[in-house]
C-alpha cells in the first residue's frame, strides 16, 4: 500500500505542475500575440522611414553626409547592446543570447578594439555579463519588463551622441530574432556606423522625392529618428522571440507532464489490481 500512496502523491504533484505549465503557456501565447502585433505595426513605419533615408543618401544630385554614417579609423572602444529576457522558463533563449554576446565580444577584441563595453537589456544577460567580468553599463537592464519607445529612444540617443563625439567607434546589437514559432536564433547587427544601400543599386528602384527644406536638413532630423525606431524594433523582436520560446517550452513541458501522468496512472492501476488480486488470494479458502 505504501507504494500505491507514493504513486498517488506523485500523480497529484504532476497534475499540479500540469496546471501551472498549461496556464503559463496560455499567458505567454497572449503576450506573444500582443507584442507581435506591435512589432508588425512598427515594421511598416520603420520601412517607410528607411526608404526615405535611403533615397536621400542614394540620390546622385544630393551630397549628404552624417557623422552617424561615417566609419571611424581608430579602434579604441566598441559597444555591444545585448538583449535577453528577465525571467527563465523559455528554453535556450537566454543561453543563445549569452553565447552570441561572448562571440561578439571576442570578435571585437580580435578586430583590435582595446575596450568593449556591454549594455545589457534584460536581467539574464546583465547577470551573465557581470559574471563574465565585462565592462558594463546597467542603466537600461530593466527595459524588457515594459518596453516603451521613450525608454529605447534614451538609449539610442546615448549611443548616437557617444559615436558622433568619437567616444565609441562601433556599436553592435546582439539579440534573438523571431523567425517563426519554432525558430528563434541569435543575430548580430552593426548599429553604428549606420549603413545605407547607395548608388544605382537603390536609386534605380527608389521613389522620387521633392525635398523642402534641403536634403541635408531633412536627413539630419530623419537619421536619428530612424535609428530610434530601429532599436525599438529590435527590442520588440527580442520580446516576440522570448514569448514564442516560452510558449513552445511550456507546451513541451505540458506534453511531457501529460505523458508522465499517463504512465503513472497505468502503473498505479496495475499495482492496485495486483494488490486486489493478492488480497482475494489470501481470503480464498484452500480446498
XYZ file of C-alpha atoms in Angstrom:
287
model
C 0.000 0.000 0.000
C 2.914 2.313 0.652
C 3.925 2.117 -2.987
C 0.380 2.980 -4.095
C 0.313 6.033 -1.823
C 3.650 7.220 -3.191
C 2.447 6.869 -6.799
C -0.794 8.682 -5.977
C 1.131 11.530 -4.313
C 3.383 11.809 -7.340
C 0.357 11.867 -9.654
C -1.079 14.754 -7.658
C 2.244 16.598 -7.935
C 2.392 16.090 -11.709
C -1.227 17.261 -12.062
C -0.355 20.434 -10.163
C 2.653 21.012 -12.412
C 0.491 20.360 -15.466
C -1.931 23.106 -14.435
C 0.937 25.568 -13.940
C 2.653 24.875 -17.276
C -0.668 24.981 -19.115
C -1.523 28.358 -17.565
C 1.947 29.736 -18.304
C 1.632 28.616 -21.916
C -1.659 30.496 -22.273
C -0.171 33.654 -20.714
C 2.913 33.508 -22.943
C 0.744 32.955 -26.002
C -1.385 36.011 -25.181
C 1.736 38.154 -24.641
C 3.186 36.832 -27.902
C 0.169 37.935 -29.950
C 0.183 41.373 -28.320
C 3.884 42.139 -28.796
C 3.930 40.601 -32.272
C 1.088 42.873 -33.373
C 3.022 45.911 -32.097
C 6.199 44.737 -33.839
C 4.423 44.229 -37.170
C 2.832 47.677 -36.998
C 6.197 49.272 -36.205
C 7.897 47.364 -39.037
C 5.789 49.170 -41.658
C 6.622 52.548 -40.146
C 10.317 51.703 -39.878
C 10.468 50.571 -43.509
C 8.915 53.845 -44.622
C 11.490 55.883 -42.691
C 14.351 53.759 -44.004
C 13.131 54.084 -47.596
C 13.119 57.879 -47.376
C 16.552 57.951 -45.737
C 17.995 55.616 -48.374
C 16.548 57.755 -51.164
C 18.131 60.900 -49.696
C 21.500 59.162 -49.356
C 21.431 57.449 -52.751
C 20.354 60.316 -54.992
C 23.342 61.365 -57.152
C 22.308 65.026 -57.106
C 22.456 65.224 -53.309
C 25.730 65.005 -51.449
C 24.589 64.062 -47.981
C 26.949 63.269 -45.123
C 26.309 62.451 -41.485
C 28.654 61.642 -38.583
C 26.391 58.668 -37.824
C 27.250 57.150 -41.215
C 30.989 57.844 -41.179
C 33.200 54.914 -40.077
C 35.949 55.689 -37.575
C 39.535 54.922 -38.474
C 40.528 54.303 -34.857
C 39.536 51.196 -32.935
C 39.615 52.170 -29.303
C 36.154 51.470 -27.864
C 33.224 49.374 -29.051
C 29.776 48.994 -27.507
C 27.628 45.856 -27.574
C 23.927 46.223 -26.756
C 22.728 42.725 -25.786
C 19.078 41.739 -25.281
C 17.633 38.885 -23.215
C 14.630 38.152 -21.014
C 14.158 38.990 -17.352
C 12.961 35.503 -16.389
C 13.622 31.868 -17.149
C 11.427 29.016 -18.449
C 11.944 29.975 -22.101
C 14.126 27.126 -23.329
C 17.537 28.022 -24.723
C 16.538 31.646 -25.422
C 18.844 33.251 -22.846
C 21.649 30.719 -23.293
C 21.777 31.530 -27.020
C 21.868 35.266 -26.292
C 24.730 34.861 -23.811
C 26.669 32.689 -26.263
C 26.188 35.255 -29.049
C 27.353 38.043 -26.718
C 30.517 36.121 -25.836
C 31.278 35.519 -29.519
C 30.708 39.179 -30.390
C 32.984 40.458 -27.617
C 35.719 38.077 -28.748
C 35.299 39.209 -32.370
C 35.566 42.893 -31.446
C 38.686 42.247 -29.401
C 40.148 40.305 -32.325
C 39.422 43.323 -34.559
C 41.663 45.415 -32.331
C 39.260 47.233 -30.026
C 41.045 47.934 -26.750
C 37.846 48.399 -24.763
C 34.475 46.703 -25.219
C 31.517 47.945 -23.176
C 28.387 45.794 -22.827
C 24.987 47.433 -22.346
C 22.673 44.631 -21.169
C 18.941 44.932 -21.771
C 17.362 42.206 -19.643
C 18.202 40.690 -16.275
C 19.588 37.399 -17.584
C 22.088 38.988 -19.964
C 23.047 41.519 -17.260
C 23.834 38.731 -14.803
C 25.850 36.864 -17.430
C 27.817 39.993 -18.373
C 28.705 40.691 -14.743
C 29.721 37.068 -14.195
C 31.967 37.186 -17.274
C 33.656 40.331 -15.945
C 32.726 42.598 -18.849
C 32.760 46.381 -18.606
C 29.008 47.040 -18.348
C 26.544 49.923 -18.308
C 23.453 48.680 -16.452
C 21.214 51.721 -16.737
C 18.966 50.043 -19.318
C 18.718 46.483 -17.971
C 15.053 46.829 -16.918
C 13.628 47.829 -20.327
C 12.384 44.312 -21.123
C 9.638 44.276 -18.474
C 7.780 47.208 -20.061
C 9.247 48.033 -23.478
C 8.476 51.633 -24.431
C 9.668 53.817 -27.272
C 10.635 56.600 -24.870
C 12.969 54.352 -22.910
C 14.606 52.939 -26.031
C 14.944 56.446 -27.501
C 17.052 57.443 -24.490
C 19.399 54.517 -25.146
C 19.562 55.291 -28.889
C 20.316 58.959 -28.190
C 23.157 57.948 -25.858
C 24.647 55.631 -28.487
C 24.400 58.276 -31.221
C 25.819 61.013 -29.003
C 28.840 58.947 -28.000
C 29.502 57.810 -31.574
C 29.220 61.317 -33.035
C 31.547 62.638 -30.313
C 34.124 59.932 -31.026
C 33.731 58.274 -27.633
C 32.803 54.990 -29.330
C 33.956 53.670 -32.689
C 31.455 50.868 -33.299
C 28.123 49.758 -31.857
C 26.729 46.246 -32.325
C 23.329 44.791 -31.404
C 23.034 41.190 -30.167
C 19.557 39.697 -29.837
C 17.358 36.715 -30.672
C 15.420 37.226 -33.893
C 11.907 35.821 -34.286
C 11.870 33.726 -37.471
C 8.853 31.574 -36.559
C 7.185 29.918 -33.571
C 9.687 27.089 -33.685
C 12.755 29.056 -34.722
C 14.390 31.886 -32.791
C 18.080 32.433 -33.425
C 20.671 34.982 -32.231
C 21.553 37.836 -34.592
C 24.479 40.268 -34.506
C 23.918 43.582 -36.344
C 26.062 46.696 -36.628
C 24.051 49.655 -35.320
C 26.682 52.376 -35.767
C 28.091 53.423 -38.150
C 24.769 53.395 -39.936
C 24.862 51.834 -43.397
C 22.579 52.591 -46.300
C 22.104 50.989 -49.712
C 23.581 53.590 -52.049
C 24.230 54.162 -55.700
C 22.378 52.588 -58.617
C 21.549 49.503 -56.508
C 18.950 51.519 -54.611
C 18.329 54.586 -56.719
C 17.014 52.592 -59.684
C 14.073 51.418 -57.596
C 13.700 54.409 -55.261
C 10.725 56.779 -55.482
C 11.343 60.383 -56.425
C 11.173 62.965 -53.645
C 10.975 66.748 -53.702
C 12.839 67.970 -50.627
C 11.818 71.050 -48.674
C 13.968 72.093 -46.870
C 17.251 70.733 -48.265
C 18.098 67.045 -48.190
C 20.889 67.644 -45.670
C 18.473 69.288 -43.234
C 15.901 66.557 -43.634
C 18.439 63.789 -43.172
C 19.870 65.390 -40.039
C 16.440 65.032 -38.415
C 15.482 61.759 -40.085
C 18.523 59.606 -39.327
C 18.302 59.830 -35.504
C 14.595 59.001 -35.592
C 15.297 56.093 -37.944
C 17.858 54.699 -35.515
C 15.495 55.113 -32.554
C 12.806 53.209 -34.447
C 15.270 50.502 -35.404
C 16.377 49.975 -31.808
C 12.763 49.821 -30.655
C 12.059 47.299 -33.410
C 14.943 45.131 -32.170
C 13.596 45.258 -28.606
C 10.144 44.171 -29.799
C 11.703 41.478 -31.992
C 13.582 40.089 -28.993
C 10.428 40.232 -26.858
C 8.469 38.376 -29.570
C 11.162 35.703 -29.772
C 11.135 35.378 -25.978
C 7.386 34.811 -25.755
C 7.486 32.367 -28.672
C 10.281 30.416 -26.975
C 8.380 30.415 -23.680
C 5.159 29.274 -25.368
C 6.963 26.362 -27.017
C 8.815 25.481 -23.806
C 5.608 25.452 -21.753
C 3.803 23.412 -24.420
C 6.634 20.870 -24.339
C 6.539 20.783 -20.542
C 2.762 20.302 -20.628
C 3.049 17.439 -23.106
C 5.746 15.788 -21.001
C 3.620 16.144 -17.863
C 0.638 14.541 -19.611
C 2.797 11.652 -20.800
C 4.249 11.152 -17.325
C 0.769 11.305 -15.794
C -0.457 8.612 -18.204
C 2.495 6.378 -17.279
C 1.892 6.901 -13.559
C -1.826 6.180 -13.965
C -1.059 2.940 -15.790
C 1.443 1.882 -13.121
C -0.983 2.802 -10.336
C -3.839 0.777 -11.862
C -1.608 -2.249 -12.439
C -0.319 -2.254 -8.854
C -3.789 -1.638 -7.463
C -5.129 -4.558 -9.479
C -2.279 -6.739 -8.264
C -2.946 -5.716 -4.673
C -6.627 -6.639 -5.026
C -5.695 -9.986 -6.578
C -3.302 -10.704 -3.708
C -5.983 -9.856 -1.124
C -8.502 -12.146 -2.833
C -5.962 -14.931 -2.888
C -5.384 -14.504 0.873
C -9.071 -14.732 1.800
C -9.971 -17.563 -0.569
C -10.013 -20.865 1.416
C -7.749 -23.607 0.195
C -9.631 -26.785 -0.753
